PDB file of C-alpha atoms and ligand atoms in Angstrom:
ATOM      1  CA  MET A  25      16.578  15.339-203.893  1.00  0.00           C
ATOM      2  CA  GLN A  26      15.514  14.952-200.276  1.00  0.00           C
ATOM      3  CA  ARG A  27      17.637  17.705-198.726  1.00  0.00           C
ATOM      4  CA  LEU A  28      14.868  18.732-196.309  1.00  0.00           C
ATOM      5  CA  ARG A  29      13.814  15.265-195.193  1.00  0.00           C
ATOM      6  CA  ASP A  30      11.830  15.510-191.936  1.00  0.00           C
ATOM      7  CA  ARG A  31      12.614  19.202-191.503  1.00  0.00           C
ATOM      8  CA  VAL A  32       9.735  21.440-190.489  1.00  0.00           C
ATOM      9  CA  ALA A  33       9.361  24.456-192.752  1.00  0.00           C
ATOM     10  CA  VAL A  34       7.044  27.413-192.227  1.00  0.00           C
ATOM     11  CA  ILE A  35       6.140  29.482-195.300  1.00  0.00           C
ATOM     12  CA  THR A  36       4.211  32.760-195.142  1.00  0.00           C
ATOM     13  CA  GLY A  37       2.249  33.787-198.214  1.00  0.00           C
ATOM     14  CA  ALA A  38       2.134  30.113-199.203  1.00  0.00           C
ATOM     15  CA  GLY A  39      -1.165  30.515-201.049  1.00  0.00           C
ATOM     16  CA  SER A  40       0.203  32.085-204.221  1.00  0.00           C
ATOM     17  CA  GLY A  41       3.207  32.798-206.443  1.00  0.00           C
ATOM     18  CA  ILE A  42       6.662  32.228-204.938  1.00  0.00           C
ATOM     19  CA  GLY A  43       5.285  30.870-201.648  1.00  0.00           C
ATOM     20  CA  LEU A  44       3.081  28.352-203.454  1.00  0.00           C
ATOM     21  CA  ALA A  45       5.914  27.122-205.679  1.00  0.00           C
ATOM     22  CA  THR A  46       8.181  26.846-202.628  1.00  0.00           C
ATOM     23  CA  ALA A  47       5.606  24.819-200.680  1.00  0.00           C
ATOM     24  CA  HIS A  48       5.651  22.280-203.517  1.00  0.00           C
ATOM     25  CA  ARG A  49       9.451  22.294-203.783  1.00  0.00           C
ATOM     26  CA  PHE A  50       9.922  21.915-200.009  1.00  0.00           C
ATOM     27  CA  ALA A  51       7.495  18.973-199.966  1.00  0.00           C
ATOM     28  CA  GLN A  52       9.369  17.331-202.873  1.00  0.00           C
ATOM     29  CA  GLU A  53      12.555  17.736-200.833  1.00  0.00           C
ATOM     30  CA  GLY A  54      10.963  15.849-197.924  1.00  0.00           C
ATOM     31  CA  ALA A  55       9.942  18.708-195.598  1.00  0.00           C
ATOM     32  CA  ARG A  56       6.844  18.915-193.456  1.00  0.00           C
ATOM     33  CA  VAL A  57       5.355  22.144-194.688  1.00  0.00           C
ATOM     34  CA  VAL A  58       3.355  24.608-192.622  1.00  0.00           C
ATOM     35  CA  CYS A  59       1.516  26.912-195.011  1.00  0.00           C
ATOM     36  CA  ALA A  60       0.489  30.306-193.645  1.00  0.00           C
ATOM     37  CA  ASP A  61      -1.640  32.807-195.485  1.00  0.00           C
ATOM     38  CA  ILE A  62      -4.341  35.385-194.840  1.00  0.00           C
ATOM     39  CA  ASP A  63      -6.280  33.803-197.721  1.00  0.00           C
ATOM     40  CA  GLU A  64      -7.978  30.766-196.218  1.00  0.00           C
ATOM     41  CA  GLU A  65      -9.095  29.172-199.478  1.00  0.00           C
ATOM     42  CA  ALA A  66      -5.704  29.367-201.187  1.00  0.00           C
ATOM     43  CA  GLY A  67      -3.851  28.319-198.033  1.00  0.00           C
ATOM     44  CA  THR A  68      -6.074  25.311-197.392  1.00  0.00           C
ATOM     45  CA  LYS A  69      -5.646  24.208-201.004  1.00  0.00           C
ATOM     46  CA  VAL A  70      -1.846  24.309-201.035  1.00  0.00           C
ATOM     47  CA  ALA A  71      -1.590  22.612-197.635  1.00  0.00           C
ATOM     48  CA  ALA A  72      -3.731  19.748-198.951  1.00  0.00           C
ATOM     49  CA  GLU A  73      -1.645  19.507-202.134  1.00  0.00           C
ATOM     50  CA  VAL A  74       1.620  19.182-200.200  1.00  0.00           C
ATOM     51  CA  GLY A  75       0.271  17.041-197.356  1.00  0.00           C
ATOM     52  CA  GLY A  76       1.063  19.823-194.896  1.00  0.00           C
ATOM     53  CA  LEU A  77      -0.716  22.029-192.431  1.00  0.00           C
ATOM     54  CA  PHE A  78      -2.553  25.295-193.068  1.00  0.00           C
ATOM     55  CA  VAL A  79      -2.477  28.020-190.436  1.00  0.00           C
ATOM     56  CA  LYS A  80      -4.512  31.112-191.157  1.00  0.00           C
ATOM     57  CA  ALA A  81      -2.372  34.054-190.129  1.00  0.00           C
ATOM     58  CA  ASP A  82      -2.108  37.753-190.821  1.00  0.00           C
ATOM     59  CA  VAL A  83       1.635  38.352-190.691  1.00  0.00           C
ATOM     60  CA  THR A  84       1.136  41.897-189.387  1.00  0.00           C
ATOM     61  CA  SER A  85      -0.412  40.517-186.176  1.00  0.00           C
ATOM     62  CA  GLU A  86       2.017  39.440-183.455  1.00  0.00           C
ATOM     63  CA  GLU A  87      -0.660  37.194-181.955  1.00  0.00           C
ATOM     64  CA  ASP A  88      -1.093  35.371-185.282  1.00  0.00           C
ATOM     65  CA  VAL A  89       2.641  35.046-185.898  1.00  0.00           C
ATOM     66  CA  GLU A  90       3.287  33.714-182.385  1.00  0.00           C
ATOM     67  CA  ARG A  91       0.475  31.174-182.885  1.00  0.00           C
ATOM     68  CA  LEU A  92       1.839  30.183-186.313  1.00  0.00           C
ATOM     69  CA  PHE A  93       5.283  29.143-185.057  1.00  0.00           C
ATOM     70  CA  ARG A  94       3.855  27.600-181.872  1.00  0.00           C
ATOM     71  CA  THR A  95       1.436  25.497-183.966  1.00  0.00           C
ATOM     72  CA  ALA A  96       4.285  24.353-186.235  1.00  0.00           C
ATOM     73  CA  PHE A  97       6.335  23.326-183.198  1.00  0.00           C
ATOM     74  CA  GLU A  98       3.461  21.643-181.349  1.00  0.00           C
ATOM     75  CA  THR A  99       2.342  19.738-184.458  1.00  0.00           C
ATOM     76  CA  TYR A 100       5.677  18.563-185.825  1.00  0.00           C
ATOM     77  CA  GLY A 101       8.157  19.010-182.950  1.00  0.00           C
ATOM     78  CA  SER A 102      10.568  21.605-184.380  1.00  0.00           C
ATOM     79  CA  VAL A 103      10.911  24.734-186.489  1.00  0.00           C
ATOM     80  CA  ASP A 104      13.838  24.185-188.856  1.00  0.00           C
ATOM     81  CA  VAL A 105      13.110  26.550-191.738  1.00  0.00           C
ATOM     82  CA  ALA A 106      11.244  29.848-191.836  1.00  0.00           C
ATOM     83  CA  PHE A 107      10.537  31.303-195.278  1.00  0.00           C
ATOM     84  CA  ASN A 108       9.172  34.755-194.440  1.00  0.00           C
ATOM     85  CA  ASN A 109       7.792  35.619-197.812  1.00  0.00           C
ATOM     86  CA  ALA A 110       4.331  37.230-197.620  1.00  0.00           C
ATOM     87  CA  GLY A 111       4.305  40.685-199.174  1.00  0.00           C
ATOM     88  CA  ILE A 112       2.197  43.149-201.133  1.00  0.00           C
ATOM     89  CA  SER A 113       2.765  45.755-203.829  1.00  0.00           C
ATOM     90  CA  PRO A 114      -0.519  47.686-204.079  1.00  0.00           C
ATOM     91  CA  PRO A 115      -1.169  50.256-206.827  1.00  0.00           C
ATOM     92  CA  ASP A 116      -1.515  53.175-204.377  1.00  0.00           C
ATOM     93  CA  ASP A 117       2.159  52.703-203.477  1.00  0.00           C
ATOM     94  CA  ASP A 118       3.733  54.635-206.322  1.00  0.00           C
ATOM     95  CA  SER A 119       6.081  57.603-206.722  1.00  0.00           C
ATOM     96  CA  ILE A 120       6.862  59.496-203.516  1.00  0.00           C
ATOM     97  CA  LEU A 121       4.973  62.401-205.118  1.00  0.00           C
ATOM     98  CA  GLU A 122       1.723  60.402-205.177  1.00  0.00           C
ATOM     99  CA  THR A 123       1.973  57.989-202.257  1.00  0.00           C
ATOM    100  CA  GLY A 124       0.066  58.882-199.115  1.00  0.00           C
ATOM    101  CA  LEU A 125       0.923  57.950-195.557  1.00  0.00           C
ATOM    102  CA  ASP A 126      -1.758  55.241-195.355  1.00  0.00           C
ATOM    103  CA  ALA A 127      -0.354  53.335-198.329  1.00  0.00           C
ATOM    104  CA  TRP A 128       3.202  53.873-197.052  1.00  0.00           C
ATOM    105  CA  ARG A 129       2.344  52.455-193.628  1.00  0.00           C
ATOM    106  CA  ARG A 130       0.316  49.490-194.917  1.00  0.00           C
ATOM    107  CA  VAL A 131       3.194  48.329-197.114  1.00  0.00           C
ATOM    108  CA  GLN A 132       5.728  48.753-194.288  1.00  0.00           C
ATOM    109  CA  GLU A 133       3.514  46.662-191.989  1.00  0.00           C
ATOM    110  CA  VAL A 134       2.956  43.784-194.414  1.00  0.00           C
ATOM    111  CA  ASN A 135       6.417  43.697-195.988  1.00  0.00           C
ATOM    112  CA  LEU A 136       8.773  44.731-193.184  1.00  0.00           C
ATOM    113  CA  THR A 137       7.146  44.594-189.723  1.00  0.00           C
ATOM    114  CA  SER A 138       5.932  41.094-190.612  1.00  0.00           C
ATOM    115  CA  VAL A 139       9.490  39.915-191.231  1.00  0.00           C
ATOM    116  CA  TYR A 140      10.587  41.355-187.876  1.00  0.00           C
ATOM    117  CA  LEU A 141       7.739  39.444-186.180  1.00  0.00           C
ATOM    118  CA  CYS A 142       8.352  36.185-188.032  1.00  0.00           C
ATOM    119  CA  CYS A 143      12.107  36.251-187.344  1.00  0.00           C
ATOM    120  CA  LYS A 144      11.519  37.047-183.678  1.00  0.00           C
ATOM    121  CA  HIS A 145       9.161  34.098-183.182  1.00  0.00           C
ATOM    122  CA  ALA A 146      11.061  31.627-185.399  1.00  0.00           C
ATOM    123  CA  LEU A 147      14.293  32.441-183.538  1.00  0.00           C
ATOM    124  CA  GLU A 148      12.692  31.476-180.243  1.00  0.00           C
ATOM    125  CA  TYR A 149      12.522  27.826-181.423  1.00  0.00           C
ATOM    126  CA  MET A 150      15.693  27.806-183.513  1.00  0.00           C
ATOM    127  CA  ARG A 151      17.824  29.115-180.639  1.00  0.00           C
ATOM    128  CA  ARG A 152      16.544  26.338-178.390  1.00  0.00           C
ATOM    129  CA  GLN A 153      17.392  23.773-181.082  1.00  0.00           C
ATOM    130  CA  GLY A 154      20.746  25.377-181.876  1.00  0.00           C
ATOM    131  CA  LYS A 155      19.982  25.261-185.589  1.00  0.00           C
ATOM    132  CA  GLY A 156      17.769  26.738-188.261  1.00  0.00           C
ATOM    133  CA  SER A 157      17.584  28.525-191.582  1.00  0.00           C
ATOM    134  CA  ILE A 158      15.637  31.735-192.098  1.00  0.00           C
ATOM    135  CA  ILE A 159      15.031  33.076-195.589  1.00  0.00           C
ATOM    136  CA  ASN A 160      13.399  36.497-195.870  1.00  0.00           C
ATOM    137  CA  THR A 161      12.043  37.649-199.214  1.00  0.00           C
ATOM    138  CA  ALA A 162      13.471  41.019-200.174  1.00  0.00           C
ATOM    139  CA  SER A 163      13.758  41.980-203.859  1.00  0.00           C
ATOM    140  CA  PHE A 164      16.289  43.154-206.427  1.00  0.00           C
ATOM    141  CA  VAL A 165      14.837  46.658-205.865  1.00  0.00           C
ATOM    142  CA  ALA A 166      16.597  46.565-202.481  1.00  0.00           C
ATOM    143  CA  VAL A 167      19.901  46.904-204.355  1.00  0.00           C
ATOM    144  CA  MET A 168      18.927  48.934-207.451  1.00  0.00           C
ATOM    145  CA  GLY A 169      16.995  52.142-208.049  1.00  0.00           C
ATOM    146  CA  SER A 170      13.983  52.258-210.348  1.00  0.00           C
ATOM    147  CA  ALA A 171      12.442  55.209-212.170  1.00  0.00           C
ATOM    148  CA  THR A 172       9.144  53.315-212.071  1.00  0.00           C
ATOM    149  CA  SER A 173       8.915  53.757-208.328  1.00  0.00           C
ATOM    150  CA  GLN A 174       6.944  52.008-205.620  1.00  0.00           C
ATOM    151  CA  ILE A 175       8.519  53.954-202.819  1.00  0.00           C
ATOM    152  CA  SER A 176       7.274  52.166-199.724  1.00  0.00           C
ATOM    153  CA  TYR A 177       7.789  48.741-201.321  1.00  0.00           C
ATOM    154  CA  THR A 178      11.399  49.571-202.174  1.00  0.00           C
ATOM    155  CA  ALA A 179      12.091  50.994-198.723  1.00  0.00           C
ATOM    156  CA  SER A 180      10.495  47.951-197.072  1.00  0.00           C
ATOM    157  CA  LYS A 181      12.684  45.570-199.068  1.00  0.00           C
ATOM    158  CA  GLY A 182      15.802  47.573-198.173  1.00  0.00           C
ATOM    159  CA  GLY A 183      14.751  47.092-194.549  1.00  0.00           C
ATOM    160  CA  VAL A 184      14.294  43.336-195.039  1.00  0.00           C
ATOM    161  CA  LEU A 185      17.757  43.124-196.589  1.00  0.00           C
ATOM    162  CA  SER A 186      19.609  44.965-193.816  1.00  0.00           C
ATOM    163  CA  MET A 187      17.612  43.275-191.031  1.00  0.00           C
ATOM    164  CA  SER A 188      18.436  39.832-192.489  1.00  0.00           C
ATOM    165  CA  ARG A 189      22.127  40.701-192.729  1.00  0.00           C
ATOM    166  CA  GLU A 190      22.231  41.825-189.107  1.00  0.00           C
ATOM    167  CA  LEU A 191      20.380  38.746-187.823  1.00  0.00           C
ATOM    168  CA  GLY A 192      22.642  36.500-189.902  1.00  0.00           C
ATOM    169  CA  VAL A 193      25.672  38.011-188.209  1.00  0.00           C
ATOM    170  CA  GLN A 194      24.185  38.049-184.694  1.00  0.00           C
ATOM    171  CA  PHE A 195      23.089  34.402-184.668  1.00  0.00           C
ATOM    172  CA  ALA A 196      25.830  32.834-186.824  1.00  0.00           C
ATOM    173  CA  ARG A 197      27.532  31.112-183.885  1.00  0.00           C
ATOM    174  CA  GLU A 198      24.237  29.690-182.644  1.00  0.00           C
ATOM    175  CA  GLY A 199      23.898  27.583-185.792  1.00  0.00           C
ATOM    176  CA  ILE A 200      21.195  29.769-187.309  1.00  0.00           C
ATOM    177  CA  ARG A 201      21.585  31.112-190.832  1.00  0.00           C
ATOM    178  CA  VAL A 202      19.608  34.139-192.017  1.00  0.00           C
ATOM    179  CA  ASN A 203      19.615  35.189-195.668  1.00  0.00           C
ATOM    180  CA  ALA A 204      17.731  37.729-197.760  1.00  0.00           C
ATOM    181  CA  LEU A 205      16.420  36.334-201.014  1.00  0.00           C
ATOM    182  CA  CYS A 206      16.370  39.019-203.726  1.00  0.00           C
ATOM    183  CA  PRO A 207      14.279  37.830-206.674  1.00  0.00           C
ATOM    184  CA  GLY A 208      14.101  39.663-209.968  1.00  0.00           C
ATOM    185  CA  PRO A 209      10.668  40.063-211.607  1.00  0.00           C
ATOM    186  CA  VAL A 210       8.679  36.835-211.597  1.00  0.00           C
ATOM    187  CA  ASN A 211       6.230  35.681-214.239  1.00  0.00           C
ATOM    188  CA  THR A 212       3.050  35.789-212.132  1.00  0.00           C
ATOM    189  CA  PRO A 213      -0.538  35.952-213.449  1.00  0.00           C
ATOM    190  CA  LEU A 214      -0.741  39.571-212.240  1.00  0.00           C
ATOM    191  CA  LEU A 215       2.394  40.550-214.142  1.00  0.00           C
ATOM    192  CA  GLN A 216       1.204  38.745-217.289  1.00  0.00           C
ATOM    193  CA  GLU A 217      -2.119  40.551-217.187  1.00  0.00           C
ATOM    194  CA  LEU A 218      -0.502  43.929-216.618  1.00  0.00           C
ATOM    195  CA  PHE A 219       1.951  43.473-219.472  1.00  0.00           C
ATOM    196  CA  ALA A 220      -0.609  42.015-221.896  1.00  0.00           C
ATOM    197  CA  LYS A 221      -2.483  45.295-221.524  1.00  0.00           C
ATOM    198  CA  ASP A 222       0.656  47.385-221.883  1.00  0.00           C
ATOM    199  CA  PRO A 223       3.450  45.739-223.946  1.00  0.00           C
ATOM    200  CA  GLU A 224       5.573  48.922-223.827  1.00  0.00           C
ATOM    201  CA  ARG A 225       5.649  48.706-220.048  1.00  0.00           C
ATOM    202  CA  ALA A 226       6.796  45.073-220.291  1.00  0.00           C
ATOM    203  CA  GLN A 227       9.500  45.949-222.817  1.00  0.00           C
ATOM    204  CA  ARG A 228      10.815  48.799-220.654  1.00  0.00           C
ATOM    205  CA  ARG A 229      11.580  46.250-217.952  1.00  0.00           C
ATOM    206  CA  LEU A 230      12.555  43.234-220.078  1.00  0.00           C
ATOM    207  CA  VAL A 231      15.363  45.145-221.781  1.00  0.00           C
ATOM    208  CA  HIS A 232      17.282  45.152-218.484  1.00  0.00           C
ATOM    209  CA  VAL A 233      17.223  41.376-218.027  1.00  0.00           C
ATOM    210  CA  PRO A 234      20.319  39.747-219.576  1.00  0.00           C
ATOM    211  CA  ILE A 235      18.594  36.364-219.651  1.00  0.00           C
ATOM    212  CA  GLY A 236      15.798  38.011-221.678  1.00  0.00           C
ATOM    213  CA  ARG A 237      12.756  36.874-219.702  1.00  0.00           C
ATOM    214  CA  PHE A 238      11.239  37.030-216.244  1.00  0.00           C
ATOM    215  CA  ALA A 239      11.755  34.247-213.686  1.00  0.00           C
ATOM    216  CA  GLU A 240       9.348  31.381-213.155  1.00  0.00           C
ATOM    217  CA  ALA A 241       8.219  30.983-209.537  1.00  0.00           C
ATOM    218  CA  SER A 242       9.717  27.466-209.542  1.00  0.00           C
ATOM    219  CA  GLU A 243      13.165  28.957-210.270  1.00  0.00           C
ATOM    220  CA  ILE A 244      12.884  31.160-207.185  1.00  0.00           C
ATOM    221  CA  ALA A 245      11.643  28.167-205.160  1.00  0.00           C
ATOM    222  CA  ALA A 246      14.751  26.197-206.209  1.00  0.00           C
ATOM    223  CA  ALA A 247      16.956  28.917-204.720  1.00  0.00           C
ATOM    224  CA  VAL A 248      14.911  28.966-201.504  1.00  0.00           C
ATOM    225  CA  ALA A 249      15.246  25.181-201.159  1.00  0.00           C
ATOM    226  CA  PHE A 250      19.007  25.519-201.580  1.00  0.00           C
ATOM    227  CA  LEU A 251      19.239  28.237-198.899  1.00  0.00           C
ATOM    228  CA  ALA A 252      17.043  26.170-196.578  1.00  0.00           C
ATOM    229  CA  SER A 253      19.220  23.078-196.976  1.00  0.00           C
ATOM    230  CA  ASP A 254      22.635  22.093-195.632  1.00  0.00           C
ATOM    231  CA  ASP A 255      24.046  22.655-199.131  1.00  0.00           C
ATOM    232  CA  ALA A 256      24.062  26.321-198.059  1.00  0.00           C
ATOM    233  CA  SER A 257      25.756  25.607-194.726  1.00  0.00           C
ATOM    234  CA  PHE A 258      28.383  28.354-195.201  1.00  0.00           C
ATOM    235  CA  ILE A 259      25.934  30.959-196.539  1.00  0.00           C
ATOM    236  CA  THR A 260      24.535  33.470-194.084  1.00  0.00           C
ATOM    237  CA  ALA A 261      23.902  37.216-193.885  1.00  0.00           C
ATOM    238  CA  SER A 262      23.881  37.278-197.686  1.00  0.00           C
ATOM    239  CA  GLN A 263      21.864  39.169-200.255  1.00  0.00           C
ATOM    240  CA  PHE A 264      21.024  36.203-202.439  1.00  0.00           C
ATOM    241  CA  LEU A 265      20.182  37.587-205.852  1.00  0.00           C
ATOM    242  CA  VAL A 266      18.122  35.413-208.200  1.00  0.00           C
ATOM    243  CA  ASP A 267      17.568  38.042-210.855  1.00  0.00           C
ATOM    244  CA  GLY A 268      18.572  36.745-214.300  1.00  0.00           C
ATOM    245  CA  GLY A 269      21.629  39.021-214.172  1.00  0.00           C
ATOM    246  CA  ILE A 270      19.723  42.327-213.818  1.00  0.00           C
ATOM    247  CA  SER A 271      21.852  43.701-210.989  1.00  0.00           C
ATOM    248  CA  GLY A 272      25.072  42.899-212.837  1.00  0.00           C
ATOM    249  CA  ALA A 273      24.102  44.430-216.159  1.00  0.00           C
ATOM    250  CA  TYR A 274      25.072  47.617-217.930  1.00  0.00           C
ATOM    251  CA  VAL A 275      24.434  46.835-221.608  1.00  0.00           C
ATOM    252  CA  THR A 276      22.310  43.755-222.220  1.00  0.00           C
ATOM    253  CA  PRO A 277      22.361  41.495-225.321  1.00  0.00           C
ATOM    254  CA  LEU A 278      20.082  42.427-228.225  1.00  0.00           C
TER     255      LEU A 278
HETATM  256  N1  NAD B  42       6.513  38.565-208.062  1.00  0.00           N
HETATM  257  C1  NAD B  42       7.641  39.244-208.224  1.00  0.00           C
HETATM  258  O1  NAD B  42       7.984  39.660-209.331  1.00  0.00           O
HETATM  259  C2  NAD B  42       8.527  39.513-207.026  1.00  0.00           C
HETATM  260  C3  NAD B  42       9.820  40.004-207.214  1.00  0.00           C
HETATM  261  C4  NAD B  42      10.628  40.244-206.109  1.00  0.00           C
HETATM  262  C5  NAD B  42      10.139  40.004-204.835  1.00  0.00           C
HETATM  263  N2  NAD B  42       8.858  39.536-204.671  1.00  0.00           N
HETATM  264  C6  NAD B  42       8.395  39.290-203.315  1.00  0.00           C
HETATM  265  O2  NAD B  42       8.104  37.917-203.173  1.00  0.00           O
HETATM  266  C7  NAD B  42       7.088  37.728-202.193  1.00  0.00           C
HETATM  267  C8  NAD B  42       5.968  36.893-202.788  1.00  0.00           C
HETATM  268  O3  NAD B  42       5.496  37.545-203.948  1.00  0.00           O
HETATM  269  P1  NAD B  42       4.494  36.856-204.983  1.00  0.00           P
HETATM  270  O4  NAD B  42       4.700  37.488-206.296  1.00  0.00           O
HETATM  271  O5  NAD B  42       4.578  35.384-204.854  1.00  0.00           O
HETATM  272  O6  NAD B  42       3.105  37.420-204.394  1.00  0.00           O
HETATM  273  P2  NAD B  42       1.603  36.836-204.464  1.00  0.00           P
HETATM  274  O7  NAD B  42       0.712  38.026-204.382  1.00  0.00           O
HETATM  275  O8  NAD B  42       1.441  35.878-205.592  1.00  0.00           O
HETATM  276  O9  NAD B  42       1.510  36.012-203.086  1.00  0.00           O
HETATM  277  C9  NAD B  42       1.585  36.639-201.853  1.00  0.00           C
HETATM  278  C10 NAD B  42       0.775  35.844-200.821  1.00  0.00           C
HETATM  279  O10 NAD B  42       0.887  36.540-199.559  1.00  0.00           O
HETATM  280  C11 NAD B  42      -0.378  36.542-198.944  1.00  0.00           C
HETATM  281  N3  NAD B  42      -0.493  37.671-198.024  1.00  0.00           N
HETATM  282  C12 NAD B  42      -0.633  38.989-198.343  1.00  0.00           C
HETATM  283  N4  NAD B  42      -0.747  39.719-197.229  1.00  0.00           N
HETATM  284  C13 NAD B  42      -0.679  38.859-196.184  1.00  0.00           C
HETATM  285  C14 NAD B  42      -0.766  39.007-194.777  1.00  0.00           C
HETATM  286  N5  NAD B  42      -0.948  40.211-194.208  1.00  0.00           N
HETATM  287  N6  NAD B  42      -0.657  37.905-193.995  1.00  0.00           N
HETATM  288  C15 NAD B  42      -0.473  36.693-194.548  1.00  0.00           C
HETATM  289  N7  NAD B  42      -0.402  36.478-195.878  1.00  0.00           N
HETATM  290  C16 NAD B  42      -0.512  37.550-196.685  1.00  0.00           C
HETATM  291  C17 NAD B  42      -1.370  36.623-200.094  1.00  0.00           C
HETATM  292  O11 NAD B  42      -2.671  36.175-199.684  1.00  0.00           O
HETATM  293  C18 NAD B  42      -0.701  35.738-201.142  1.00  0.00           C
HETATM  294  O12 NAD B  42      -1.139  34.398-201.043  1.00  0.00           O
HETATM  295  C19 NAD B  42       6.659  39.122-201.757  1.00  0.00           C
HETATM  296  O13 NAD B  42       7.347  39.479-200.575  1.00  0.00           O
HETATM  297  C20 NAD B  42       7.116  39.992-202.917  1.00  0.00           C
HETATM  298  O14 NAD B  42       7.338  41.321-202.536  1.00  0.00           O
HETATM  299  C21 NAD B  42       8.049  39.273-205.734  1.00  0.00           C
END
């Protein structure tokens, strides 16, 4: 499918995981992909793989974010898709009883303030064009509570969800769609390593997934490509859950 032919798509956190898989999917769909990451090596690699452009950017810096979207526009002539996806979940963000203010603030900056900055600067171009699709990565934890808490992470994703909804409503009549992507747990190398060490921890989470496994990054990327494309032309201000049924489940199959 070539649903994004000649569209210019900016992806933050393109060097790994969901961002990496989406860079590949966007390129397959015909987009010109601008790969942003704080990790120069990973970002350069993915940009080369997809025939796109790497821009080193720390998404918590307004200067970097402004330069990122300006570079995309100056290089390719438009900004059609913004996948604001970079995020962190560090181990010192835990239960509210353990988490200090430094960890709280760092996670808010990288996961939430970054999305505010990226939307603000992407909108500048999209409003001029009278079209665009913004996809912000939230999480299923924005709509469900967890006893295995990462308090700042969860709060940041709730912020991403409500900010995306509001922007989707505000800019709907300007031809700009804004959606929050809410992935369930994804089978990343980090997750595999964690659960190999602690199978009980894996089982405690897996039991809640009706489909019976975690997502592959490519399955999340497929949903992002859909939201980016005109196939999603009537979808805005949504919480787009790609969670294997977790948020709909009470009792799961054995
Ligand atoms: N993996 C999951 O299970 C899962 C589930 C739900 C939501 N999410 C969300 O999806 C997004 C991507 O997660 P992932 O699992 O692919 O993560 P990942 O760690 O594999 O990739 C994140 C990328 O973001 C980059 N990054 C981190 N801080 C940055 C900064 N300040 N500026 C620019 N780039 C920065 C990293 O270098 C990395 O390449 C995150 O927002 C995450 O919260 C992940």
